[in-house]
Amino acid sequence: MTAEDADVLIDTSKPHPARVYDWLLGGKDNYLVDQAMGEKLPAEARANAARNRAFMHRAAAWLADNGVTQFLDIGTGIPTAPNLHQIVQAIAPSSRVVYADNDPIVLRHAEALLVSSPEGATDYVQADVRRPGAILDHARELLDFDRPIALSLIALMHFITDEEDPYGLTRTLVNALPSGSYLVLSHGTTDEHPELADSVTDTYKKGQVPLRMRSRAEVEPFFEGLDLVDPGLVTATHWYKDSPVPDSELSGFYVAVARVP
């Protein structure tokens, strides 16, 4: 697909999660409709987006430090430096990363995503997690599915409704991975911000963006059959390994890293 094709497909009449997230992180690759939604969200949404992004940084670095050199990042969103490949290739230069997102605007920034280290490689596919087979087929062109792969689903599955079977989609992706692979997942929740639950859900609903925040008990099934890495399933500010301890703050995300047996 070319950039010209993307111009035709980008819908600026309604907000898109990737562009709203970009706005929450302070990015400028979004439209007025995305900004309008972001401004209606509680002020805490920006801080939660930053905490979620910081978790991704810590988890990616830990995986690279522990020998993982292949990554499949679905729902990558608009590039915000440092990107996943920049984090892992700084530790393991030969790392290979496949990015996937369903927002055509991300295609405009694919060149930024594709700037790999000379030893490694990156690739991008415009695809939707609701069609996991298409993502896996493309990923196999760059990644070796006989070696461990880290599957990254960051701030994505709360946009998948119960009717769309988020657990089944995740299981399809995980089942394609070899033993020794990892699932890295963060999921929106209002468990620590119950007073904001209605406001957040209503804002996304008015923007015609499906949103299904889930409780801790509802996030646990994403990791069924996998071995959770310490500290297990926690909120974003409580997941860390060898990095400095983050400030212990309330969070709008549950996060975890789990190993495929």
Coordinates of C-alpha atoms in Angstrom, one line a residue:
M1 CA 0.0 0.0 0.0
T2 CA 1.2 3.5 -0.8
A3 CA 1.0 6.7 1.2
E4 CA -1.5 7.9 -1.5
D5 CA -3.8 5.0 -0.7
A6 CA -3.6 5.9 3.0
D7 CA -4.8 9.4 2.3
V8 CA -8.0 8.0 0.8
L9 CA -8.6 5.6 3.7
I10 CA -8.0 7.9 6.6
D11 CA -11.3 8.8 8.2
T12 CA -11.1 12.3 9.8
S13 CA -14.8 12.4 10.6
K14 CA -14.5 10.4 13.8
P15 CA -11.7 9.8 16.3
H16 CA -9.4 6.8 16.2
P17 CA -7.8 5.2 19.3
A18 CA -4.3 5.4 17.9
R19 CA -4.6 9.2 17.2
V20 CA -6.3 9.9 20.6
Y21 CA -3.5 8.0 22.3
D22 CA -1.0 10.1 20.3
W23 CA -2.7 13.3 21.6
L24 CA -2.7 12.0 25.2
L25 CA 1.1 11.4 24.9
G26 CA 1.6 15.0 23.7
G27 CA 2.0 14.0 20.0
K28 CA 0.9 16.1 17.0
D29 CA -0.1 13.4 14.5
N30 CA -3.8 13.6 15.2
Y31 CA -6.8 15.6 14.0
L32 CA -9.2 18.0 15.6
V33 CA -11.7 15.2 16.1
D34 CA -9.1 13.3 18.1
Q35 CA -8.1 16.3 20.1
A36 CA -11.8 17.0 20.9
M37 CA -12.2 13.5 22.4
G38 CA -9.0 13.7 24.3
E39 CA -10.0 17.0 25.8
K40 CA -13.2 15.5 27.1
L41 CA -11.4 12.7 28.9
P42 CA -10.5 13.1 32.5
A43 CA -7.2 14.8 33.1
E44 CA -5.9 11.6 34.6
A45 CA -6.0 10.0 31.1
R46 CA -2.8 11.7 30.0
A47 CA -0.9 10.6 33.1
N48 CA -2.2 7.0 32.6
A49 CA -1.1 7.0 29.0
A50 CA 2.4 8.0 30.1
R51 CA 2.5 5.3 32.7
N52 CA 1.4 2.7 30.2
R53 CA 4.1 3.9 27.8
A54 CA 6.8 3.7 30.5
F55 CA 5.7 0.1 31.3
M56 CA 6.3 -0.8 27.6
H57 CA 9.8 0.7 27.8
R58 CA 10.6 -1.3 30.9
A59 CA 9.2 -4.6 29.6
A60 CA 10.8 -4.4 26.2
A61 CA 14.2 -3.6 27.7
W62 CA 13.9 -6.5 30.2
L63 CA 13.0 -8.9 27.3
A64 CA 15.9 -7.8 25.2
D65 CA 18.3 -8.1 28.3
N66 CA 17.0 -11.7 28.6
G67 CA 17.8 -12.7 25.1
V68 CA 14.6 -12.1 23.2
T69 CA 15.5 -10.6 19.8
Q70 CA 12.1 -10.9 17.9
F71 CA 9.1 -8.8 18.6
L72 CA 5.6 -8.6 17.1
D73 CA 3.9 -5.4 18.2
I74 CA 0.2 -5.2 17.3
G75 CA -1.6 -1.9 17.8
T76 CA 1.6 -0.1 17.7
G77 CA 0.1 3.3 17.2
I78 CA 1.7 6.4 15.8
P79 CA 5.5 6.4 16.4
T80 CA 6.5 8.1 19.7
A81 CA 10.3 7.9 20.3
P82 CA 11.7 5.9 21.6
N83 CA 9.9 3.2 19.7
L84 CA 10.0 -0.4 20.6
H85 CA 12.7 -1.2 18.1
Q86 CA 14.9 1.6 19.3
I87 CA 14.7 0.3 22.9
V88 CA 15.5 -3.4 22.0
Q89 CA 18.1 -2.7 19.3
A90 CA 20.0 -0.4 21.7
I91 CA 20.4 -3.6 23.8
A92 CA 20.5 -6.3 21.1
P93 CA 21.2 -4.6 17.7
S94 CA 20.2 -7.7 15.7
S95 CA 16.6 -7.6 17.0
R96 CA 13.8 -7.9 14.5
V97 CA 10.5 -6.1 15.0
V98 CA 7.2 -6.3 13.1
Y99 CA 4.7 -3.5 13.8
A100 CA 1.0 -3.8 13.0
D101 CA -1.8 -1.2 13.3
N102 CA -5.2 -0.7 11.6
D103 CA -5.0 3.1 11.3
P104 CA -3.8 4.2 7.8
I105 CA -2.2 7.3 9.3
V106 CA 0.4 5.0 10.8
L107 CA 1.5 4.1 7.3
R108 CA 2.5 7.7 6.8
H109 CA 5.1 7.2 9.5
A110 CA 6.2 3.8 8.5
E111 CA 9.6 5.1 7.4
A112 CA 10.2 6.2 10.9
L113 CA 9.4 2.7 12.1
L114 CA 11.6 1.1 9.5
V115 CA 14.8 2.9 10.5
S116 CA 16.4 -0.2 12.0
S117 CA 19.9 -0.7 13.2
P118 CA 22.2 -2.1 10.5
E119 CA 22.3 -5.5 12.2
G120 CA 18.5 -5.8 12.8
A121 CA 15.3 -5.2 10.8
T122 CA 11.9 -3.8 11.2
D123 CA 8.7 -4.1 9.1
Y124 CA 5.2 -2.8 9.2
V125 CA 1.8 -4.2 8.2
Q126 CA -1.5 -2.4 8.1
A127 CA -3.8 -4.9 9.7
D128 CA -6.4 -5.4 12.4
V129 CA -6.0 -7.6 15.4
R130 CA -9.5 -9.0 14.6
R131 CA -7.8 -10.7 11.6
P132 CA -4.9 -12.4 13.4
G133 CA -4.1 -14.8 10.5
A134 CA -3.2 -11.9 8.2
I135 CA -0.8 -10.4 10.8
L136 CA 0.8 -13.8 11.4
D137 CA 1.3 -14.5 7.7
H138 CA 3.0 -11.2 7.3
A139 CA 5.1 -11.5 10.4
R140 CA 6.5 -14.9 9.2
E141 CA 8.2 -13.1 6.3
L142 CA 10.6 -11.4 8.8
L143 CA 10.4 -13.3 12.1
D144 CA 11.5 -16.9 12.7
F145 CA 8.6 -18.7 14.3
D146 CA 11.0 -21.5 15.4
R147 CA 12.6 -19.1 17.9
P148 CA 11.1 -17.1 20.8
I149 CA 9.0 -14.0 19.9
A150 CA 7.6 -11.4 22.2
L151 CA 4.0 -10.6 21.3
S152 CA 3.1 -7.0 22.4
L153 CA -0.5 -6.0 22.9
I154 CA -0.2 -2.6 24.5
A155 CA -3.4 -0.7 25.3
L156 CA -5.2 -2.5 22.6
M157 CA -7.6 -5.2 23.8
H158 CA -9.9 -2.9 25.7
F159 CA -11.0 -1.7 22.2
I160 CA -12.2 -5.2 21.4
T161 CA -15.7 -5.9 22.6
D162 CA -16.8 -9.1 24.3
E163 CA -18.7 -10.0 21.1
E164 CA -15.4 -9.9 19.2
D165 CA -13.8 -12.4 21.5
P166 CA -10.7 -10.7 22.8
Y167 CA -9.6 -13.8 24.6
G168 CA -9.9 -16.0 21.5
L169 CA -8.0 -13.5 19.4
T170 CA -5.2 -13.4 21.9
R171 CA -5.1 -17.2 22.2
T172 CA -4.9 -17.5 18.4
L173 CA -1.8 -15.2 18.3
V174 CA -0.2 -16.9 21.4
N175 CA -0.8 -20.4 20.0
A176 CA 1.3 -19.5 16.9
L177 CA 4.3 -18.7 19.1
P178 CA 7.0 -21.2 19.9
S179 CA 7.9 -22.2 23.5
G180 CA 10.0 -19.6 25.3
S181 CA 8.0 -16.7 23.7
Y182 CA 6.3 -14.0 25.7
L183 CA 3.1 -12.1 25.8
V184 CA 3.3 -8.5 26.9
L185 CA -0.1 -7.0 27.5
S186 CA -1.5 -3.8 29.1
H187 CA -5.3 -3.3 29.4
G188 CA -7.4 -0.4 30.4
T189 CA -9.2 -0.5 33.7
T190 CA -11.1 1.8 36.1
D191 CA -10.5 -0.4 39.2
E192 CA -8.3 2.3 40.7
H193 CA -10.4 5.2 39.3
P194 CA -14.0 4.0 39.8
E195 CA -15.2 7.6 39.9
L196 CA -14.0 8.1 36.3
A197 CA -15.6 4.9 34.8
D198 CA -18.8 6.5 33.4
S199 CA -17.0 9.6 32.1
V200 CA -14.4 7.6 30.2
T201 CA -16.8 5.1 28.7
D202 CA -19.3 7.8 27.7
T203 CA -16.7 9.9 26.0
Y204 CA -15.5 7.0 23.8
K205 CA -19.1 6.0 23.1
K206 CA -20.0 9.5 21.9
G207 CA -17.0 9.3 19.6
Q208 CA -18.2 6.0 18.2
V209 CA -15.2 4.2 19.6
P210 CA -16.0 0.9 21.3
L211 CA -14.4 0.6 24.7
R212 CA -14.6 -2.2 27.2
M213 CA -12.6 -1.5 30.3
R214 CA -12.1 -4.7 32.3
S215 CA -11.5 -5.6 35.9
R216 CA -8.5 -7.5 37.2
A217 CA -10.5 -10.7 37.1
E218 CA -11.5 -10.0 33.5
V219 CA -7.9 -9.4 32.5
E220 CA -6.5 -12.6 34.0
P221 CA -7.9 -14.9 31.3
F222 CA -5.6 -13.3 28.7
F223 CA -2.8 -15.1 30.4
E224 CA -4.4 -18.5 30.8
G225 CA -1.9 -21.3 30.4
L226 CA 1.0 -18.9 30.4
D227 CA 3.7 -18.5 33.1
L228 CA 3.5 -15.0 34.6
V229 CA 6.8 -13.2 35.1
D230 CA 7.2 -11.6 38.5
P231 CA 5.6 -9.4 39.8
G232 CA 2.7 -11.0 37.9
L233 CA -0.5 -9.1 36.9
V234 CA -0.2 -5.7 38.5
T235 CA -1.0 -2.0 37.7
A236 CA 1.4 -0.2 35.4
T237 CA 3.4 1.6 38.1
H238 CA 4.1 -1.7 39.9
W239 CA 5.7 -3.6 37.1
Y240 CA 9.5 -3.3 37.0
K241 CA 12.5 -5.6 37.0
D242 CA 16.1 -4.2 36.9
S243 CA 15.0 -0.6 36.2
P244 CA 14.5 2.1 38.8
V245 CA 11.4 1.7 40.8
P246 CA 8.6 3.9 39.4
D247 CA 6.6 6.2 41.5
S248 CA 3.8 4.2 43.1
E249 CA 0.7 6.0 41.7
L250 CA -2.8 5.0 40.8
S251 CA -3.0 3.6 37.3
G252 CA -5.6 3.1 34.6
F253 CA -3.9 -0.1 33.2
Y254 CA -3.3 -3.6 34.3
V255 CA -0.1 -5.0 32.9
A256 CA 1.9 -8.2 32.8
V257 CA 4.6 -10.2 31.0
A258 CA 4.0 -14.0 30.6
R259 CA 6.1 -16.8 29.2
V260 CA 4.8 -19.3 26.7
P261 CA 5.7 -22.8 28.2

